[in-house]
mmCIF file of N, CA and C in Angstrom:
data_model
loop_
_atom_site.group_PDB
_atom_site.id
_atom_site.type_symbol
_atom_site.label_atom_id
_atom_site.label_comp_id
_atom_site.label_asym_id
_atom_site.label_seq_id
_atom_site.Cartn_x
_atom_site.Cartn_y
_atom_site.Cartn_z
ATOM 1 N N MET A 1212 -50.927 85.482 163.911
ATOM 2 C CA MET A 1212 -50.912 84.589 162.678
ATOM 3 C C MET A 1212 -49.860 83.429 162.784
ATOM 4 N N SER A 1213 -50.242 82.313 162.391
ATOM 5 C CA SER A 1213 -49.340 81.142 162.433
ATOM 6 C C SER A 1213 -48.185 81.261 161.413
ATOM 7 N N PHE A 1214 -47.164 80.435 161.592
ATOM 8 C CA PHE A 1214 -46.119 80.362 160.620
ATOM 9 C C PHE A 1214 -46.624 79.895 159.269
ATOM 10 N N ASP A 1215 -47.477 78.841 159.264
ATOM 11 C CA ASP A 1215 -47.875 78.229 158.065
ATOM 12 C C ASP A 1215 -48.772 79.285 157.241
ATOM 13 N N ALA A 1216 -49.510 80.026 158.025
ATOM 14 C CA ALA A 1216 -50.384 81.092 157.273
ATOM 15 C C ALA A 1216 -49.537 82.205 156.769
ATOM 16 N N ASP A 1217 -48.512 82.577 157.569
ATOM 17 C CA ASP A 1217 -47.511 83.503 157.100
ATOM 18 C C ASP A 1217 -46.779 83.216 155.872
ATOM 19 N N TRP A 1218 -46.261 81.891 155.946
ATOM 20 C CA TRP A 1218 -45.525 81.232 154.796
ATOM 21 C C TRP A 1218 -46.432 81.215 153.556
ATOM 22 N N ALA A 1219 -47.767 80.808 153.714
ATOM 23 C CA ALA A 1219 -48.579 80.722 152.573
ATOM 24 C C ALA A 1219 -48.756 82.106 151.973
ATOM 25 N N GLY A 1220 -48.814 83.189 152.748
ATOM 26 C CA GLY A 1220 -48.964 84.518 152.300
ATOM 27 C C GLY A 1220 -47.745 84.926 151.553
ATOM 28 N N PHE A 1221 -46.515 84.723 151.969
ATOM 29 C CA PHE A 1221 -45.291 84.990 151.399
ATOM 30 C C PHE A 1221 -45.190 84.268 150.000
ATOM 31 N N LYS A 1222 -45.544 82.973 149.923
ATOM 32 C CA LYS A 1222 -45.565 82.270 148.628
ATOM 33 C C LYS A 1222 -46.531 82.861 147.676
ATOM 34 N N ALA A 1223 -47.709 83.150 148.149
ATOM 35 C CA ALA A 1223 -48.630 83.765 147.187
ATOM 36 C C ALA A 1223 -48.221 85.095 146.708
ATOM 37 N N ALA A 1224 -47.622 85.947 147.439
ATOM 38 C CA ALA A 1224 -47.078 87.179 147.124
ATOM 39 C C ALA A 1224 -46.005 87.062 146.067
ATOM 40 N N ALA A 1225 -45.124 86.088 146.354
ATOM 41 C CA ALA A 1225 -44.009 85.818 145.412
ATOM 42 C C ALA A 1225 -44.549 85.285 144.116
ATOM 43 N N HIS A 1226 -45.574 84.422 144.048
ATOM 44 C CA HIS A 1226 -46.126 83.877 142.795
ATOM 45 C C HIS A 1226 -46.768 85.010 142.029
ATOM 46 N N ALA A 1227 -47.482 85.947 142.835
ATOM 47 C CA ALA A 1227 -48.131 87.008 142.152
ATOM 48 C C ALA A 1227 -47.112 88.030 141.480
ATOM 49 N N ARG A 1228 -45.969 88.250 142.150
ATOM 50 C CA ARG A 1228 -44.886 89.098 141.656
ATOM 51 C C ARG A 1228 -44.313 88.388 140.351
ATOM 52 N N LEU A 1229 -44.150 87.161 140.286
ATOM 53 C CA LEU A 1229 -43.567 86.460 139.166
ATOM 54 C C LEU A 1229 -44.463 86.487 138.014
ATOM 55 N N GLN A 1230 -45.903 86.623 138.313
ATOM 56 C CA GLN A 1230 -46.842 86.697 137.141
ATOM 57 C C GLN A 1230 -46.818 88.042 136.613
ATOM 58 N N GLN A 1231 -46.481 89.021 137.333
ATOM 59 C CA GLN A 1231 -46.394 90.449 136.797
ATOM 60 C C GLN A 1231 -45.296 90.839 136.248
ATOM 61 N N GLU A 1232 -44.107 90.435 136.706
ATOM 62 C CA GLU A 1232 -42.853 90.976 136.228
ATOM 63 C C GLU A 1232 -42.344 89.984 135.141
ATOM 64 N N PRO A 1233 -41.648 90.564 134.015
ATOM 65 C CA PRO A 1233 -41.043 89.615 133.096
ATOM 66 C C PRO A 1233 -39.894 88.843 133.668
ATOM 67 N N ALA A 1234 -39.872 87.612 133.233
ATOM 68 C CA ALA A 1234 -38.899 86.692 133.941
ATOM 69 C C ALA A 1234 -37.592 86.522 133.080
ATOM 70 N N MET A 1235 -36.506 86.174 133.832
ATOM 71 C CA MET A 1235 -35.292 85.855 133.015
ATOM 72 C C MET A 1235 -35.245 84.492 132.914
ATOM 73 N N ARG A 1236 -34.947 83.845 131.651
ATOM 74 C CA ARG A 1236 -34.884 82.488 131.524
ATOM 75 C C ARG A 1236 -33.807 82.159 130.517
ATOM 76 N N LEU A 1237 -33.149 80.924 130.667
ATOM 77 C CA LEU A 1237 -32.282 80.531 129.743
ATOM 78 C C LEU A 1237 -32.873 79.427 128.964
ATOM 79 N N ASP A 1238 -33.129 79.538 127.656
ATOM 80 C CA ASP A 1238 -33.828 78.604 126.833
ATOM 81 C C ASP A 1238 -32.929 77.760 126.052
ATOM 82 N N SER A 1239 -32.329 76.609 126.569
ATOM 83 C CA SER A 1239 -31.317 75.923 125.777
ATOM 84 C C SER A 1239 -31.988 74.970 124.837
ATOM 85 N N ALA A 1240 -33.158 74.626 124.993
ATOM 86 C CA ALA A 1240 -33.866 73.689 124.044
ATOM 87 C C ALA A 1240 -34.631 74.360 122.953
ATOM 88 N N GLY A 1241 -34.885 75.633 123.134
ATOM 89 C CA GLY A 1241 -35.495 76.333 122.014
ATOM 90 C C GLY A 1241 -37.001 76.286 122.225
ATOM 91 N N SER A 1242 -37.540 75.601 123.190
ATOM 92 C CA SER A 1242 -38.935 75.496 123.457
ATOM 93 C C SER A 1242 -39.368 76.689 124.257
ATOM 94 N N GLY A 1243 -40.482 77.273 123.943
ATOM 95 C CA GLY A 1243 -40.877 78.362 124.839
ATOM 96 C C GLY A 1243 -40.337 79.765 124.512
ATOM 97 N N SER A 1244 -39.422 79.777 123.576
ATOM 98 C CA SER A 1244 -38.694 81.051 123.178
ATOM 99 C C SER A 1244 -39.745 81.764 122.331
ATOM 100 N N PRO A 1245 -40.041 83.088 122.639
ATOM 101 C CA PRO A 1245 -40.845 83.831 121.791
ATOM 102 C C PRO A 1245 -40.406 83.956 120.396
ATOM 103 N N SER A 1246 -39.051 84.204 120.221
ATOM 104 C CA SER A 1246 -38.507 84.441 118.895
ATOM 105 C C SER A 1246 -38.221 83.178 118.237
ATOM 106 N N GLY A 1247 -38.163 81.894 118.932
ATOM 107 C CA GLY A 1247 -37.795 80.676 118.285
ATOM 108 C C GLY A 1247 -36.419 80.541 118.199
ATOM 109 N N ASP A 1248 -35.568 81.420 118.747
ATOM 110 C CA ASP A 1248 -34.087 81.131 118.582
ATOM 111 C C ASP A 1248 -33.690 80.035 119.775
ATOM 112 N N ARG A 1249 -32.888 79.171 119.330
ATOM 113 C CA ARG A 1249 -32.411 78.082 120.193
ATOM 114 C C ARG A 1249 -31.342 78.721 121.021
ATOM 115 N N GLY A 1250 -31.297 78.382 122.339
ATOM 116 C CA GLY A 1250 -30.231 78.870 123.252
ATOM 117 C C GLY A 1250 -30.252 80.347 123.533
ATOM 118 N N SER A 1251 -31.437 81.012 123.365
ATOM 119 C CA SER A 1251 -31.437 82.424 123.618
ATOM 120 C C SER A 1251 -31.577 82.746 125.078
ATOM 121 N N LEU A 1252 -31.019 83.859 125.528
ATOM 122 C CA LEU A 1252 -31.254 84.394 126.929
ATOM 123 C C LEU A 1252 -32.138 85.567 126.854
ATOM 124 N N VAL A 1253 -33.170 85.398 127.650
ATOM 125 C CA VAL A 1253 -34.155 86.569 127.641
ATOM 126 C C VAL A 1253 -34.063 87.099 129.009
ATOM 127 N N ALA A 1254 -33.732 88.287 129.243
ATOM 128 C CA ALA A 1254 -33.582 88.926 130.472
ATOM 129 C C ALA A 1254 -34.026 90.418 130.352
ATOM 130 N N HIS A 1255 -34.586 90.872 131.437
ATOM 131 C CA HIS A 1255 -35.025 92.240 131.650
ATOM 132 C C HIS A 1255 -34.435 92.827 132.919
ATOM 133 N N THR A 1256 -34.029 94.088 132.755
ATOM 134 C CA THR A 1256 -33.436 94.747 134.031
ATOM 135 C C THR A 1256 -34.334 94.646 135.250
ATOM 136 N N ALA A 1257 -35.606 94.903 135.013
ATOM 137 C CA ALA A 1257 -36.684 94.766 136.044
ATOM 138 C C ALA A 1257 -36.667 93.538 136.784
ATOM 139 N N SER A 1258 -36.607 92.449 135.990
ATOM 140 C CA SER A 1258 -36.653 91.105 136.715
ATOM 141 C C SER A 1258 -35.358 90.846 137.413
ATOM 142 N N ILE A 1259 -34.217 91.219 136.939
ATOM 143 C CA ILE A 1259 -32.933 91.129 137.563
ATOM 144 C C ILE A 1259 -32.997 91.893 138.912
ATOM 145 N N ASN A 1260 -33.360 93.120 138.920
ATOM 146 C CA ASN A 1260 -33.385 93.951 140.083
ATOM 147 C C ASN A 1260 -34.532 93.397 141.062
ATOM 148 N N GLY A 1261 -35.590 92.983 140.470
ATOM 149 C CA GLY A 1261 -36.634 92.337 141.402
ATOM 150 C C GLY A 1261 -36.175 91.216 142.019
ATOM 151 N N ASN A 1262 -35.431 90.300 141.458
ATOM 152 C CA ASN A 1262 -34.931 89.146 142.020
ATOM 153 C C ASN A 1262 -33.970 89.467 143.045
ATOM 154 N N ALA A 1263 -32.969 90.546 142.882
ATOM 155 C CA ALA A 1263 -32.149 90.897 143.822
ATOM 156 C C ALA A 1263 -32.849 91.440 145.074
ATOM 157 N N ASN A 1264 -33.970 92.164 144.840
ATOM 158 C CA ASN A 1264 -34.685 92.674 146.042
ATOM 159 C C ASN A 1264 -35.389 91.473 146.697
ATOM 160 N N LEU A 1265 -35.753 90.446 146.037
ATOM 161 C CA LEU A 1265 -36.376 89.325 146.609
ATOM 162 C C LEU A 1265 -35.425 88.502 147.516
ATOM 163 N N LEU A 1266 -34.103 88.448 147.044
ATOM 164 C CA LEU A 1266 -33.088 87.843 147.829
ATOM 165 C C LEU A 1266 -32.853 88.580 149.257
ATOM 166 N N ILE A 1267 -32.853 89.842 149.075
ATOM 167 C CA ILE A 1267 -32.664 90.729 150.292
ATOM 168 C C ILE A 1267 -33.855 90.542 151.187
ATOM 169 N N GLU A 1268 -35.098 90.443 150.566
ATOM 170 C CA GLU A 1268 -36.227 90.179 151.441
ATOM 171 C C GLU A 1268 -36.104 88.846 152.187
ATOM 172 N N ILE A 1269 -35.635 87.826 151.461
ATOM 173 C CA ILE A 1269 -35.530 86.499 152.166
ATOM 174 C C ILE A 1269 -34.505 86.568 153.203
ATOM 175 N N ALA A 1270 -33.379 87.336 153.015
ATOM 176 C CA ALA A 1270 -32.276 87.479 154.030
ATOM 177 C C ALA A 1270 -32.847 88.154 155.261
ATOM 178 N N ALA A 1271 -33.694 89.142 155.134
ATOM 179 C CA ALA A 1271 -34.331 89.915 156.163
ATOM 180 C C ALA A 1271 -35.299 89.048 156.950
ATOM 181 N N LEU A 1272 -36.129 88.202 156.153
ATOM 182 C CA LEU A 1272 -37.031 87.442 156.858
ATOM 183 C C LEU A 1272 -36.334 86.287 157.706
ATOM 184 N N LEU A 1273 -35.239 85.759 157.130
ATOM 185 C CA LEU A 1273 -34.434 84.842 157.936
ATOM 186 C C LEU A 1273 -33.875 85.486 159.169
ATOM 187 N N HIS A 1274 -33.434 86.734 159.038
ATOM 188 C CA HIS A 1274 -32.971 87.500 160.183
ATOM 189 C C HIS A 1274 -33.992 87.664 161.350
ATOM 190 N N GLU A 1275 -35.121 87.949 160.773
ATOM 191 C CA GLU A 1275 -36.248 88.241 161.777
ATOM 192 C C GLU A 1275 -36.631 86.929 162.482
ATOM 193 N N GLY A 1276 -36.532 85.806 161.747
ATOM 194 C CA GLY A 1276 -36.885 84.488 162.365
ATOM 195 C C GLY A 1276 -35.689 83.766 162.927
ATOM 196 N N ARG A 1277 -34.585 84.478 163.224
ATOM 197 C CA ARG A 1277 -33.377 83.897 163.672
ATOM 198 C C ARG A 1277 -33.610 82.897 164.896
ATOM 199 N N PRO A 1278 -32.696 81.898 165.014
ATOM 200 C CA PRO A 1278 -32.882 80.941 166.163
ATOM 201 C C PRO A 1278 -32.846 81.567 167.515
ATOM 202 N N ASP A 1279 -33.724 81.165 168.380
ATOM 203 C CA ASP A 1279 -33.789 81.613 169.735
ATOM 204 C C ASP A 1279 -32.609 81.116 170.558
ATOM 205 N N GLY A 1280 -31.834 82.045 171.125
ATOM 206 C CA GLY A 1280 -30.646 81.728 171.934
ATOM 207 C C GLY A 1280 -31.040 81.012 173.176
ATOM 208 N N ASP A 1281 -32.155 81.254 173.760
ATOM 209 C CA ASP A 1281 -32.627 80.532 174.993
ATOM 210 C C ASP A 1281 -33.082 79.180 174.807
ATOM 211 N N ALA A 1282 -33.278 78.812 173.559
ATOM 212 C CA ALA A 1282 -33.718 77.349 173.442
ATOM 213 C C ALA A 1282 -32.767 76.395 173.962
ATOM 214 N N ALA A 1283 -31.512 76.586 173.756
ATOM 215 C CA ALA A 1283 -30.398 75.605 174.131
ATOM 216 C C ALA A 1283 -30.296 75.534 175.730
ATOM 217 N N THR A 1284 -30.447 76.705 176.272
ATOM 218 C CA THR A 1284 -30.282 76.839 177.712
ATOM 219 C C THR A 1284 -31.370 76.014 178.511
ATOM 220 N N MET A 1285 -32.502 75.897 177.872
ATOM 221 C CA MET A 1285 -33.595 75.169 178.556
ATOM 222 C C MET A 1285 -33.242 73.688 178.645
ATOM 223 N N ALA A 1286 -32.344 73.126 177.856
ATOM 224 C CA ALA A 1286 -31.918 71.737 177.941
ATOM 225 C C ALA A 1286 -30.835 71.416 178.812
ATOM 226 N N ARG A 1287 -30.382 72.360 179.679
ATOM 227 C CA ARG A 1287 -29.158 72.194 180.585
ATOM 228 C C ARG A 1287 -29.680 71.658 181.861
ATOM 229 N N ALA A 1288 -28.621 71.142 182.585
ATOM 230 C CA ALA A 1288 -28.959 70.613 183.989
ATOM 231 C C ALA A 1288 -29.446 71.785 184.790
ATOM 232 N N PRO A 1289 -30.316 71.556 185.704
ATOM 233 C CA PRO A 1289 -30.978 70.448 186.109
ATOM 234 C C PRO A 1289 -32.298 69.962 185.395
ATOM 235 N N ARG A 1290 -32.665 70.711 184.296
ATOM 236 C CA ARG A 1290 -33.817 70.321 183.521
ATOM 237 C C ARG A 1290 -33.662 69.108 182.715
ATOM 238 N N ALA A 1291 -32.448 68.941 182.254
ATOM 239 C CA ALA A 1291 -32.134 67.729 181.554
ATOM 240 C C ALA A 1291 -30.843 67.102 181.863
ATOM 241 N N HIS A 1292 -30.500 65.924 181.418
ATOM 242 C CA HIS A 1292 -29.249 65.288 181.566
ATOM 243 C C HIS A 1292 -28.109 66.046 181.069
ATOM 244 N N THR A 1293 -26.991 65.900 181.638
ATOM 245 C CA THR A 1293 -25.865 66.698 181.162
ATOM 246 C C THR A 1293 -25.427 66.545 179.910
ATOM 247 N N GLU A 1294 -25.337 65.334 179.331
ATOM 248 C CA GLU A 1294 -24.981 64.961 178.023
ATOM 249 C C GLU A 1294 -25.995 65.507 176.936
ATOM 250 N N VAL A 1295 -27.253 65.459 177.340
ATOM 251 C CA VAL A 1295 -28.239 66.079 176.476
ATOM 252 C C VAL A 1295 -28.208 67.449 176.347
ATOM 253 N N GLY A 1296 -27.768 68.232 177.457
ATOM 254 C CA GLY A 1296 -27.542 69.571 177.444
ATOM 255 C C GLY A 1296 -26.395 69.956 176.562
ATOM 256 N N ALA A 1297 -25.322 69.171 176.585
ATOM 257 C CA ALA A 1297 -24.078 69.395 175.885
ATOM 258 C C ALA A 1297 -24.366 69.269 174.299
ATOM 259 N N LYS A 1298 -25.164 68.122 174.042
ATOM 260 C CA LYS A 1298 -25.440 67.824 172.668
ATOM 261 C C LYS A 1298 -26.362 68.955 172.091
ATOM 262 N N THR A 1299 -27.281 69.433 172.876
ATOM 263 C CA THR A 1299 -28.230 70.381 172.409
ATOM 264 C C THR A 1299 -27.509 71.760 172.246
ATOM 265 N N GLN A 1300 -26.587 72.049 173.054
ATOM 266 C CA GLN A 1300 -25.815 73.253 172.923
ATOM 267 C C GLN A 1300 -24.901 73.236 171.628
ATOM 268 N N ALA A 1301 -24.311 72.034 171.482
ATOM 269 C CA ALA A 1301 -23.458 71.814 170.246
ATOM 270 C C ALA A 1301 -24.317 72.031 168.930
ATOM 271 N N PHE A 1302 -25.496 71.452 169.005
ATOM 272 C CA PHE A 1302 -26.354 71.558 167.944
ATOM 273 C C PHE A 1302 -26.730 72.982 167.741
ATOM 274 N N ALA A 1303 -27.138 73.728 168.735
ATOM 275 C CA ALA A 1303 -27.582 75.149 168.617
ATOM 276 C C ALA A 1303 -26.452 75.950 168.033
ATOM 277 N N ARG A 1304 -25.225 75.720 168.369
ATOM 278 C CA ARG A 1304 -24.059 76.469 167.873
ATOM 279 C C ARG A 1304 -23.972 76.236 166.407
ATOM 280 N N PHE A 1305 -24.104 74.923 166.090
ATOM 281 C CA PHE A 1305 -23.969 74.634 164.643
ATOM 282 C C PHE A 1305 -25.101 75.162 163.798
ATOM 283 N N ALA A 1306 -26.335 75.155 164.299
ATOM 284 C CA ALA A 1306 -27.481 75.684 163.650
ATOM 285 C C ALA A 1306 -27.416 77.204 163.461
ATOM 286 N N HIS A 1307 -26.905 77.893 164.507
ATOM 287 C CA HIS A 1307 -26.623 79.247 164.372
ATOM 288 C C HIS A 1307 -25.603 79.666 163.397
ATOM 289 N N ASP A 1308 -24.525 78.905 163.439
ATOM 290 C CA ASP A 1308 -23.434 79.049 162.327
ATOM 291 C C ASP A 1308 -23.991 78.915 160.970
ATOM 292 N N GLN A 1309 -24.862 77.868 160.631
ATOM 293 C CA GLN A 1309 -25.468 77.582 159.358
ATOM 294 C C GLN A 1309 -26.407 78.779 159.010
ATOM 295 N N TYR A 1310 -27.138 79.255 160.009
ATOM 296 C CA TYR A 1310 -28.038 80.408 159.769
ATOM 297 C C TYR A 1310 -27.384 81.653 159.389
ATOM 298 N N LEU A 1311 -26.180 82.023 160.054
ATOM 299 C CA LEU A 1311 -25.422 83.146 159.760
ATOM 300 C C LEU A 1311 -24.849 83.066 158.291
ATOM 301 N N ASP A 1312 -24.485 81.848 157.940
ATOM 302 C CA ASP A 1312 -23.843 81.525 156.599
ATOM 303 C C ASP A 1312 -24.998 81.733 155.620
ATOM 304 N N THR A 1313 -26.116 81.267 155.875
ATOM 305 C CA THR A 1313 -27.292 81.348 154.910
ATOM 306 C C THR A 1313 -27.637 82.710 154.706
ATOM 307 N N VAL A 1314 -27.809 83.634 155.685
ATOM 308 C CA VAL A 1314 -28.124 84.989 155.580
ATOM 309 C C VAL A 1314 -27.071 85.754 154.806
ATOM 310 N N ALA A 1315 -25.789 85.470 155.153
ATOM 311 C CA ALA A 1315 -24.696 86.105 154.423
ATOM 312 C C ALA A 1315 -24.665 85.668 152.942
ATOM 313 N N LEU A 1316 -25.094 84.433 152.628
ATOM 314 C CA LEU A 1316 -25.046 83.967 151.201
ATOM 315 C C LEU A 1316 -26.222 84.719 150.417
ATOM 316 N N PHE A 1317 -27.333 84.851 150.973
ATOM 317 C CA PHE A 1317 -28.470 85.427 150.406
ATOM 318 C C PHE A 1317 -28.073 87.015 150.130
ATOM 319 N N ALA A 1318 -27.479 87.569 151.136
ATOM 320 C CA ALA A 1318 -27.069 89.034 150.949
ATOM 321 C C ALA A 1318 -26.021 89.140 149.783
ATOM 322 N N ALA A 1319 -25.042 88.264 149.843
ATOM 323 C CA ALA A 1319 -24.008 88.370 148.814
ATOM 324 C C ALA A 1319 -24.537 88.110 147.405
ATOM 325 N N LEU A 1320 -25.400 87.160 147.294
ATOM 326 C CA LEU A 1320 -26.078 86.836 146.067
ATOM 327 C C LEU A 1320 -26.833 88.056 145.519
ATOM 328 N N ALA A 1321 -27.589 88.676 146.451
ATOM 329 C CA ALA A 1321 -28.404 89.846 146.097
ATOM 330 C C ALA A 1321 -27.435 90.964 145.585
ATOM 331 N N THR A 1322 -26.467 91.175 146.272
ATOM 332 C CA THR A 1322 -25.405 92.097 145.869
ATOM 333 C C THR A 1322 -24.804 91.850 144.534
ATOM 334 N N LYS A 1323 -24.490 90.665 144.243
ATOM 335 C CA LYS A 1323 -23.886 90.306 142.930
ATOM 336 C C LYS A 1323 -24.909 90.320 141.845
ATOM 337 N N LEU A 1324 -26.263 89.925 142.083
ATOM 338 C CA LEU A 1324 -27.355 90.071 141.107
ATOM 339 C C LEU A 1324 -27.593 91.512 140.877
ATOM 340 N N LYS A 1325 -27.509 92.331 141.820
ATOM 341 C CA LYS A 1325 -27.905 93.737 141.637
ATOM 342 C C LYS A 1325 -26.741 94.449 140.736
ATOM 343 N N SER A 1326 -25.520 94.002 140.966
ATOM 344 C CA SER A 1326 -24.460 94.677 140.090
ATOM 345 C C SER A 1326 -24.443 94.100 138.732
ATOM 346 N N ALA A 1327 -25.022 92.694 138.633
ATOM 347 C CA ALA A 1327 -25.176 92.191 137.322
ATOM 348 C C ALA A 1327 -26.197 92.892 136.505
ATOM 349 N N GLY A 1328 -27.314 93.306 137.256
ATOM 350 C CA GLY A 1328 -28.420 94.099 136.610
ATOM 351 C C GLY A 1328 -27.918 95.382 136.136
ATOM 352 N N THR A 1329 -27.075 96.065 137.002
ATOM 353 C CA THR A 1329 -26.533 97.362 136.626
ATOM 354 C C THR A 1329 -25.716 97.288 135.320
ATOM 355 N N ASP A 1330 -24.866 96.168 135.350
ATOM 356 C CA ASP A 1330 -23.976 95.981 134.151
ATOM 357 C C ASP A 1330 -24.856 95.688 132.854
ATOM 358 N N PHE A 1331 -25.890 94.825 133.073
ATOM 359 C CA PHE A 1331 -26.797 94.485 131.950
ATOM 360 C C PHE A 1331 -27.523 95.748 131.465
ATOM 361 N N ALA A 1332 -27.902 96.613 132.237
ATOM 362 C CA ALA A 1332 -28.506 97.919 131.864
ATOM 363 C C ALA A 1332 -27.545 98.719 131.144
ATOM 364 N N ARG A 1333 -26.265 98.734 131.633
ATOM 365 C CA ARG A 1333 -25.269 99.582 130.872
ATOM 366 C C ARG A 1333 -25.015 99.004 129.571
ATOM 367 N N VAL A 1334 -24.789 97.709 129.416
ATOM 368 C CA VAL A 1334 -24.563 97.128 128.080
ATOM 369 C C VAL A 1334 -25.703 97.372 127.155
ATOM 370 N N ASP A 1335 -26.961 97.145 127.716
ATOM 371 C CA ASP A 1335 -28.215 97.328 126.820
ATOM 372 C C ASP A 1335 -28.280 98.844 126.389
ATOM 373 N N ASP A 1336 -27.911 99.789 127.334
ATOM 374 C CA ASP A 1336 -27.983 101.184 126.881
ATOM 375 C C ASP A 1336 -26.874 101.424 125.851
ATOM 376 N N ASP A 1337 -25.685 100.815 126.051
ATOM 377 C CA ASP A 1337 -24.508 100.987 124.999
ATOM 378 C C ASP A 1337 -25.129 100.426 123.686
ATOM 379 N N ASN A 1338 -25.712 99.347 123.680
ATOM 380 C CA ASN A 1338 -26.144 98.728 122.379
ATOM 381 C C ASN A 1338 -27.179 99.641 121.718
ATOM 382 N N ALA A 1339 -28.082 100.174 122.504
ATOM 383 C CA ALA A 1339 -29.054 101.108 121.918
ATOM 384 C C ALA A 1339 -28.431 102.388 121.403
ATOM 385 N N ARG A 1340 -27.359 102.895 122.134
ATOM 386 C CA ARG A 1340 -26.791 104.100 121.703
ATOM 387 C C ARG A 1340 -25.821 103.853 120.446
ATOM 388 N N THR A 1341 -25.209 102.661 120.380
ATOM 389 C CA THR A 1341 -24.473 102.264 119.118
ATOM 390 C C THR A 1341 -25.479 102.215 117.909
ATOM 391 N N PHE A 1342 -26.586 101.611 118.096
ATOM 392 C CA PHE A 1342 -27.544 101.476 117.013
ATOM 393 C C PHE A 1342 -27.999 102.759 116.485
ATOM 394 N N LEU A 1343 -28.296 103.690 117.472
ATOM 395 C CA LEU A 1343 -28.733 105.023 117.022
ATOM 396 C C LEU A 1343 -27.664 105.869 116.285
ATOM 397 N N ASP A 1344 -26.393 105.661 116.886
ATOM 398 C CA ASP A 1344 -25.259 106.367 116.294
ATOM 399 C C ASP A 1344 -25.119 105.877 114.935
ATOM 400 N N GLU A 1345 -25.263 104.451 114.671
ATOM 401 C CA GLU A 1345 -25.045 103.927 113.235
ATOM 402 C C GLU A 1345 -26.182 104.302 112.358
ATOM 403 N N LEU A 1346 -27.303 104.425 112.968
ATOM 404 C CA LEU A 1346 -28.474 104.819 112.141
ATOM 405 C C LEU A 1346 -28.279 106.348 111.621
ATOM 406 N N LEU A 1347 -27.768 107.140 112.470
ATOM 407 C CA LEU A 1347 -27.510 108.469 112.045
ATOM 408 C C LEU A 1347 -26.286 108.633 111.065
ATOM 409 N N GLU A 1348 -25.373 107.815 111.346
ATOM 410 C CA GLU A 1348 -24.134 107.816 110.509
ATOM 411 C C GLU A 1348 -24.387 107.188 109.047
ATOM 412 N N TYR A 1349 -25.011 106.102 108.963
ATOM 413 C CA TYR A 1349 -25.060 105.310 107.783
ATOM 414 C C TYR A 1349 -26.437 105.355 107.162
ATOM 415 N N GLY A 1350 -27.518 105.913 107.856
ATOM 416 C CA GLY A 1350 -28.800 105.848 107.357
ATOM 417 C C GLY A 1350 -29.029 107.092 106.371
ATOM 418 N N SER A 1351 -29.998 106.805 105.585
ATOM 419 C CA SER A 1351 -30.343 107.935 104.579
ATOM 420 C C SER A 1351 -31.933 108.164 104.627
ATOM 421 N N TYR A 1352 -32.258 109.225 104.400
ATOM 422 C CA TYR A 1352 -33.684 109.682 104.377
ATOM 423 C C TYR A 1352 -34.263 109.421 103.043
ATOM 424 N N VAL A 1353 -35.336 108.697 103.095
ATOM 425 C CA VAL A 1353 -36.095 108.402 101.828
ATOM 426 C C VAL A 1353 -37.493 108.988 101.990
ATOM 427 N N LYS A 1354 -37.840 109.951 101.065
ATOM 428 C CA LYS A 1354 -39.136 110.493 101.102
ATOM 429 C C LYS A 1354 -40.242 109.486 100.883
ATOM 430 N N PRO A 1355 -41.319 109.749 101.597
ATOM 431 C CA PRO A 1355 -42.421 108.662 101.403
ATOM 432 C C PRO A 1355 -42.985 108.594 99.995
ATOM 433 N N GLU A 1356 -42.849 109.517 99.185
ATOM 434 C CA GLU A 1356 -43.313 109.371 97.807
ATOM 435 C C GLU A 1356 -42.326 108.710 96.999
ATOM 436 N N ASP A 1357 -40.993 108.524 97.423
ATOM 437 C CA ASP A 1357 -39.965 107.848 96.656
ATOM 438 C C ASP A 1357 -39.848 106.349 96.987
ATOM 439 N N LYS A 1358 -40.700 105.781 97.914
ATOM 440 C CA LYS A 1358 -40.575 104.388 98.282
ATOM 441 C C LYS A 1358 -41.196 103.594 97.268
#
């Protein structure tokens, strides 16, 4: 399978996942908000965790497609001019460094997003527990016939 076909498959899978999972969005203009609240933040734990997993998948795909170490050695003398070999090797080192930084960045972002999702779930759970506690403490039962 070619790279273009592989990439198209990954994009289609990601698009399908976005259509199925609830998305997190920041609506500062008030447009598109289901509740009509301006500046509302709509987030779901599933979408946060799904996005963290997607970042890990991207990092893994980058790791699988890491730069070939032998590519720079093919441009050395006697196959190529000495200066060309030196420039190619310098570029290969730079590209490898950028690659390692990118993989580390995706992994770090995924870790932070995962912990944010855990914190979000904890706060959401605390809010629900507080609501139920207040309902039990301050609520009163009204018989249906007394309504």
